[in-house]
Tab-separated table of C-alpha atoms in Angstrom:
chain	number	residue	atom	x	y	z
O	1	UNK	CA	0.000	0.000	0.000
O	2	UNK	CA	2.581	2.088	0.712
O	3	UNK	CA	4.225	1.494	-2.716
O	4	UNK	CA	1.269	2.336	-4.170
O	5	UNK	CA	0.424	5.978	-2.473
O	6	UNK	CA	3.877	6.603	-3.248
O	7	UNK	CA	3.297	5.970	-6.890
O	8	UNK	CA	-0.242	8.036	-6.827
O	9	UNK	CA	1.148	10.727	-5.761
O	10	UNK	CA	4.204	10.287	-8.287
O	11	UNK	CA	1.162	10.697	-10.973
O	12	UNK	CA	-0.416	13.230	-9.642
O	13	UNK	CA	2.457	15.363	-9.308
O	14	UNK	CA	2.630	14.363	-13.428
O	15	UNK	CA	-0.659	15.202	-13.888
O	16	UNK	CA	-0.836	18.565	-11.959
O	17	UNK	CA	2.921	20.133	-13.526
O	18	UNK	CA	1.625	19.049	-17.045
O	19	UNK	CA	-1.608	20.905	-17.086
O	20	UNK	CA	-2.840	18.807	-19.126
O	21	UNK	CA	-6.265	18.072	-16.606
O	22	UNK	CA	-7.051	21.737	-17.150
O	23	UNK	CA	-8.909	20.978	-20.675
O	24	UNK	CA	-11.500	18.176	-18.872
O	25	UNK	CA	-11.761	20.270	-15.870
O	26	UNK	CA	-12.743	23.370	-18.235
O	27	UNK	CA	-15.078	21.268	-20.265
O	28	UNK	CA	-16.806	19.827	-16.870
O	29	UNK	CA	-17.291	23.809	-15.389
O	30	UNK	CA	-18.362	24.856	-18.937
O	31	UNK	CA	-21.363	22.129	-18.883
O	32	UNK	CA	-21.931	22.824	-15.487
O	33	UNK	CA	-22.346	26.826	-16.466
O	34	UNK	CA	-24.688	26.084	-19.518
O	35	UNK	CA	-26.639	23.381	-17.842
O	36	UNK	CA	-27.100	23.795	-14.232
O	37	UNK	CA	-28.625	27.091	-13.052
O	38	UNK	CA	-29.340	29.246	-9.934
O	39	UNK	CA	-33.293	28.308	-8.304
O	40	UNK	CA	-33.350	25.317	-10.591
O	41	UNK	CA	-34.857	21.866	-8.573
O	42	UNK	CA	-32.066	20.577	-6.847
O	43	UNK	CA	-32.281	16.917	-7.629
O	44	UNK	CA	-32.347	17.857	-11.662
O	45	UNK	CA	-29.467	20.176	-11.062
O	46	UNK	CA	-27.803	17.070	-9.344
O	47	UNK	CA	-28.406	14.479	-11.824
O	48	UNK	CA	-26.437	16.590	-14.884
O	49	UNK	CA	-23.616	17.693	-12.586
O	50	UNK	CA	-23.335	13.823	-12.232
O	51	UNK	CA	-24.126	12.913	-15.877
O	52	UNK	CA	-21.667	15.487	-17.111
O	53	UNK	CA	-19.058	14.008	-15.035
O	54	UNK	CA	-18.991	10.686	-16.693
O	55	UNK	CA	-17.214	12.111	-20.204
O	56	UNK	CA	-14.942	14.322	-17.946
O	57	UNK	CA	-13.911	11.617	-16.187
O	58	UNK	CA	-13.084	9.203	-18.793
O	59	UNK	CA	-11.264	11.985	-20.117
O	60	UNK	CA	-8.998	12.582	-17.009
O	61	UNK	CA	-8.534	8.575	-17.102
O	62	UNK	CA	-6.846	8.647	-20.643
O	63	UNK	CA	-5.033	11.675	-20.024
O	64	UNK	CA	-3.389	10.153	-16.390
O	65	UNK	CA	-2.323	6.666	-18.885
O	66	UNK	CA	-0.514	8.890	-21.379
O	67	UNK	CA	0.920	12.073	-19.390
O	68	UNK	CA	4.028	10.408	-18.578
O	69	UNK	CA	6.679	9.991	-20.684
O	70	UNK	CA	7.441	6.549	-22.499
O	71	UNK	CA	11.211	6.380	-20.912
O	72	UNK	CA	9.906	7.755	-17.394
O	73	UNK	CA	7.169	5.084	-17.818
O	74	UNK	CA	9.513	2.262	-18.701
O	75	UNK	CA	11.673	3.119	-15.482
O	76	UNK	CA	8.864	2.851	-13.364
O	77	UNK	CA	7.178	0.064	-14.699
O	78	UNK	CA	11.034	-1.639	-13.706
O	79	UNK	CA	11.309	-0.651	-10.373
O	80	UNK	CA	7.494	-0.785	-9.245
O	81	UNK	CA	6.055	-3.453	-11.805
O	82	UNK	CA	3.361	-2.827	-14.466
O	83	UNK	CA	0.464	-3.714	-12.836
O	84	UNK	CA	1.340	-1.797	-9.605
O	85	UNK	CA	2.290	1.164	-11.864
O	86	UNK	CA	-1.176	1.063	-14.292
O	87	UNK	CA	-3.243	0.751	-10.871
O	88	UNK	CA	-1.743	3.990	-9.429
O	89	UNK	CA	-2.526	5.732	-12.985
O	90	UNK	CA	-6.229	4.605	-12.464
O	91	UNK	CA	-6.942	5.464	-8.814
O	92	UNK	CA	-4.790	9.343	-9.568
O	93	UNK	CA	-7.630	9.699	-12.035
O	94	UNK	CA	-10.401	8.173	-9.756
O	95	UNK	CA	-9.581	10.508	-6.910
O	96	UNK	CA	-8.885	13.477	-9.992
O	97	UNK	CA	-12.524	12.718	-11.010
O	98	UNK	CA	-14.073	12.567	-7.831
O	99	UNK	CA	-12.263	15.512	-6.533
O	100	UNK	CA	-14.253	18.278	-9.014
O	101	UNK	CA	-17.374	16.386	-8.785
O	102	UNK	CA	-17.344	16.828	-5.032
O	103	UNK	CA	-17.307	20.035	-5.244
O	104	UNK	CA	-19.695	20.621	-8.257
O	105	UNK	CA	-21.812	18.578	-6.004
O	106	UNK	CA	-22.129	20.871	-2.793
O	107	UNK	CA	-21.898	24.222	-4.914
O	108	UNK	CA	-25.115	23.200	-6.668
O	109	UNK	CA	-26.738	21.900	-3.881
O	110	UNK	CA	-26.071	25.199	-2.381
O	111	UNK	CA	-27.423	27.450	-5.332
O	112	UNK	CA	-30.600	25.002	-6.487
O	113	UNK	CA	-34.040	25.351	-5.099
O	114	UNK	CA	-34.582	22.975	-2.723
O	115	UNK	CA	-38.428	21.763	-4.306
O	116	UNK	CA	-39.145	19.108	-6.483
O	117	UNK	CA	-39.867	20.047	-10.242
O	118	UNK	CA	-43.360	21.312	-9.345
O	119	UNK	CA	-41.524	23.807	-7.136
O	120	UNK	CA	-43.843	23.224	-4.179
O	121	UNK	CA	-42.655	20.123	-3.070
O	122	UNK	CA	-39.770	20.597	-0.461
O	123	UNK	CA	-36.519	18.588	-0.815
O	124	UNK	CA	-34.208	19.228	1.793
O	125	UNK	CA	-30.806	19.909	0.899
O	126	UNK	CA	-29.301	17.516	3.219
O	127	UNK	CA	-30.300	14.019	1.597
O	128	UNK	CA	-30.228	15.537	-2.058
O	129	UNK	CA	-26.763	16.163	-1.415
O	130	UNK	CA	-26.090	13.427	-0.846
O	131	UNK	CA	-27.862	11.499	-2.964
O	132	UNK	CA	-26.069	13.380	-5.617
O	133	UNK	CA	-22.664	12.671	-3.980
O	134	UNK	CA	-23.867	8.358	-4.473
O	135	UNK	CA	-25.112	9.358	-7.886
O	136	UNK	CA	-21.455	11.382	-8.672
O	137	UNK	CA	-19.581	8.728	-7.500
O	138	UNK	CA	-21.212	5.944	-9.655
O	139	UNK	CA	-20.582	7.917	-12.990
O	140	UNK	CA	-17.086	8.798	-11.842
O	141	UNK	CA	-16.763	4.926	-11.808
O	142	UNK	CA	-17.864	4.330	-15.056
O	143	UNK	CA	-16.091	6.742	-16.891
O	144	UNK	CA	-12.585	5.452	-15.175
O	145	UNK	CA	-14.124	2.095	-16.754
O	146	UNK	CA	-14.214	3.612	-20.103
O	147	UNK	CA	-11.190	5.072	-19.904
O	148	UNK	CA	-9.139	1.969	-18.401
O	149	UNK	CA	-10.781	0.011	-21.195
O	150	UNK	CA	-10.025	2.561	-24.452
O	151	UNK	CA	-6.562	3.674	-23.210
O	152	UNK	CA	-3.487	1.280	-22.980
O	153	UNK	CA	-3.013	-1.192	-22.662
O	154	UNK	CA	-5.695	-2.402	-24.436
O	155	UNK	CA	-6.289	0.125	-27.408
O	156	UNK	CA	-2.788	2.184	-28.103
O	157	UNK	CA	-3.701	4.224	-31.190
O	158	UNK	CA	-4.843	7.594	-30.334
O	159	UNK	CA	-8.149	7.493	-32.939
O	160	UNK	CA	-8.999	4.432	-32.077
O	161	UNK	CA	-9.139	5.092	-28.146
O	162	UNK	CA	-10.819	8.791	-28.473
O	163	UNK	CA	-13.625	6.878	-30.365
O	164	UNK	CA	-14.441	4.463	-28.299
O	165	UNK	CA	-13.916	7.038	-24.890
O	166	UNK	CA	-16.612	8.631	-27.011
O	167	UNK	CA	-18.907	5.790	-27.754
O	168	UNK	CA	-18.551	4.413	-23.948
O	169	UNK	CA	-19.381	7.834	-22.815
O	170	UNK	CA	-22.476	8.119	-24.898
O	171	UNK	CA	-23.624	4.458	-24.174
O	172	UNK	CA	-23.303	4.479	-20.705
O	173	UNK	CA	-25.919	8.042	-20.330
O	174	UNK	CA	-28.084	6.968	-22.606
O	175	UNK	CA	-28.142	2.760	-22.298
O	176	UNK	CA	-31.438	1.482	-20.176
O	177	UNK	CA	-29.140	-1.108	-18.106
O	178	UNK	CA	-26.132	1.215	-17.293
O	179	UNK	CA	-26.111	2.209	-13.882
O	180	UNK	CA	-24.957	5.804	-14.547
O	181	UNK	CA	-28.352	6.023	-16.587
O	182	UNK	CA	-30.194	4.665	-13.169
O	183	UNK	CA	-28.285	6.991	-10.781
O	184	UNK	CA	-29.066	9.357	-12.601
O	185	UNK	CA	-32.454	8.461	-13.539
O	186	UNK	CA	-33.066	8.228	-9.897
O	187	UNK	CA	-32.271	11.879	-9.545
O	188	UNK	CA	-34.423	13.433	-11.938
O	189	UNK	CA	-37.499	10.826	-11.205
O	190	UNK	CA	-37.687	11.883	-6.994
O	191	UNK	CA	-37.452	15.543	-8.588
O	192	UNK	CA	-40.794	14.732	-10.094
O	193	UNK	CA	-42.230	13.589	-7.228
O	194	UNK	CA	-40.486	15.307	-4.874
O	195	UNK	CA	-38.627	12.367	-2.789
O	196	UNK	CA	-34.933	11.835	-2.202
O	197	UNK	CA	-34.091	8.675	-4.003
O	198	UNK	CA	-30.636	7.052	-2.785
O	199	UNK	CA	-29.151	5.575	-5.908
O	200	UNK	CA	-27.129	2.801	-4.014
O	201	UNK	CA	-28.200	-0.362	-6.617
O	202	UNK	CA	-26.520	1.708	-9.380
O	203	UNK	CA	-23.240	2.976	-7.052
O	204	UNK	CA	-22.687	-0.908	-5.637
O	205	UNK	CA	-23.274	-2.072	-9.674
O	206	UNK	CA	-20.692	1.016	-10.933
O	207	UNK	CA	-18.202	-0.067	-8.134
O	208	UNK	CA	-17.964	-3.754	-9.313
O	209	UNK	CA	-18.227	-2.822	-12.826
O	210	UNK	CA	-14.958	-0.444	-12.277
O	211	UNK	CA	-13.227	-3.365	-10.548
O	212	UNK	CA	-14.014	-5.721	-13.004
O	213	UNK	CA	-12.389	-2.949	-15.754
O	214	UNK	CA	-9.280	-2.214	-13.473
O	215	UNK	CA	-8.460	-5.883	-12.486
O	216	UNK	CA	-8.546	-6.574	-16.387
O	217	UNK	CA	-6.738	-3.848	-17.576
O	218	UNK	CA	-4.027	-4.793	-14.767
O	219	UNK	CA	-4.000	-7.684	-15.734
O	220	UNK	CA	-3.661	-7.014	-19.267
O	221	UNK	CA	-0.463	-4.296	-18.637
O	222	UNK	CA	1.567	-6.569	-16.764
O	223	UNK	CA	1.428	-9.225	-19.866
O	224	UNK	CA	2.351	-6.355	-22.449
């Protein structure tokens, strides 16, 4: 473990003097600007800060396999091992990911009217939050997935892997069975009645999903 948080914060040192997490970080406050507004219902404000963390994410996943440089990589992957160095590139962008959507998550709780869509029905602030935080964290999840699974080791041309970061961004917000869909969806349905859904089906299914992706993506950089 101690290897490990060593190595995180190796990458997110990278990551940080590189600049190069500005761009999804701009993109994620830009869709926050145009889509979430001041005395808007608080649980639809919640569900697209969530939602529009899922493409940043992803994003900031890619970006944290590829902001090191190949002979920097290739000396770490020596003394640390290539699974061991991979995970730490995953969880840096995990805890990069989670980090903005935290605080997307309390500022619009803060700024959104605390009703249901109707604006009559009270929400309090409280359990929206935090059902937003649950409903954050599950489409933070997923779009680590989609970036562990169309970055290397698995897809190493640069046209192929913004495609399918693309596609897996797009399928998982829009696909029935995807849990960022539910989370979500759980969101913006207690808005219309006016009741604090806890998304935790969705989370638990996001957090096993993202292990799944991470073990196999491990897995897969310490054959290559």
């Amino acid at each position: 473990m101690r290897a490990l948080a060593v190595l995180v914060r190796y990458d997110a040192a990278l990551l940080l003097r590189s600049h190069r997490a500005l761009a999804p970080l701009v993109l994620y406050a830009a869709l926050l600007g145009i889509g979430v507004q001041s005395g808007q219902p608080v649980l639809d404000s919640l569900g697209f800060a969530a939602a529009a963390l899922l493409p940043v994410a992803a994003w900031l996943t890619r970006t944290c396999l590829t902001v090191e440089p190949p002979a920097a990589r290739d000396c770490v992957v020596a003394a640390a091992g290539p699974a061991r160095t991979h995970l730490a590139s995953l969880v840096t962008a995990l805890l990069a990911s989670l980090a903005p959507g935290t605080v997307a998550v309390c500022l619009v709780a803060l700024i959104s009217d605390p009703h249901g869509a109707d604006h009559r029905t009270e929400v309090p602030r409280g359990p929206a939050a935090a059902a937003g935080l649950l409903a954050m964290v599950a489409c933070a999840l997923l779009g680590l997935v989609i970036g562990a699974l169309a970055g290397r080791p698995l897809l190493r041309g640069r046209a192929a892997s913004l495609a399918a970061t693309v596609a897996g961004a797009v399928l998982f917000l829009v696909a029935g069975a995807s849990p960022a869909n539910a989370a979500v969806g759980s969101l913006v349905g207690g808005s219309q009645d006016g009741t604090t859904r806890w998304p935790l089906l969705p989370c638990a299914a996001a957090l096993l999903v993202a292990a799944a992706a991470v073990a196999l993506a491990c897995r897969l950089a310490r054959r290559r």
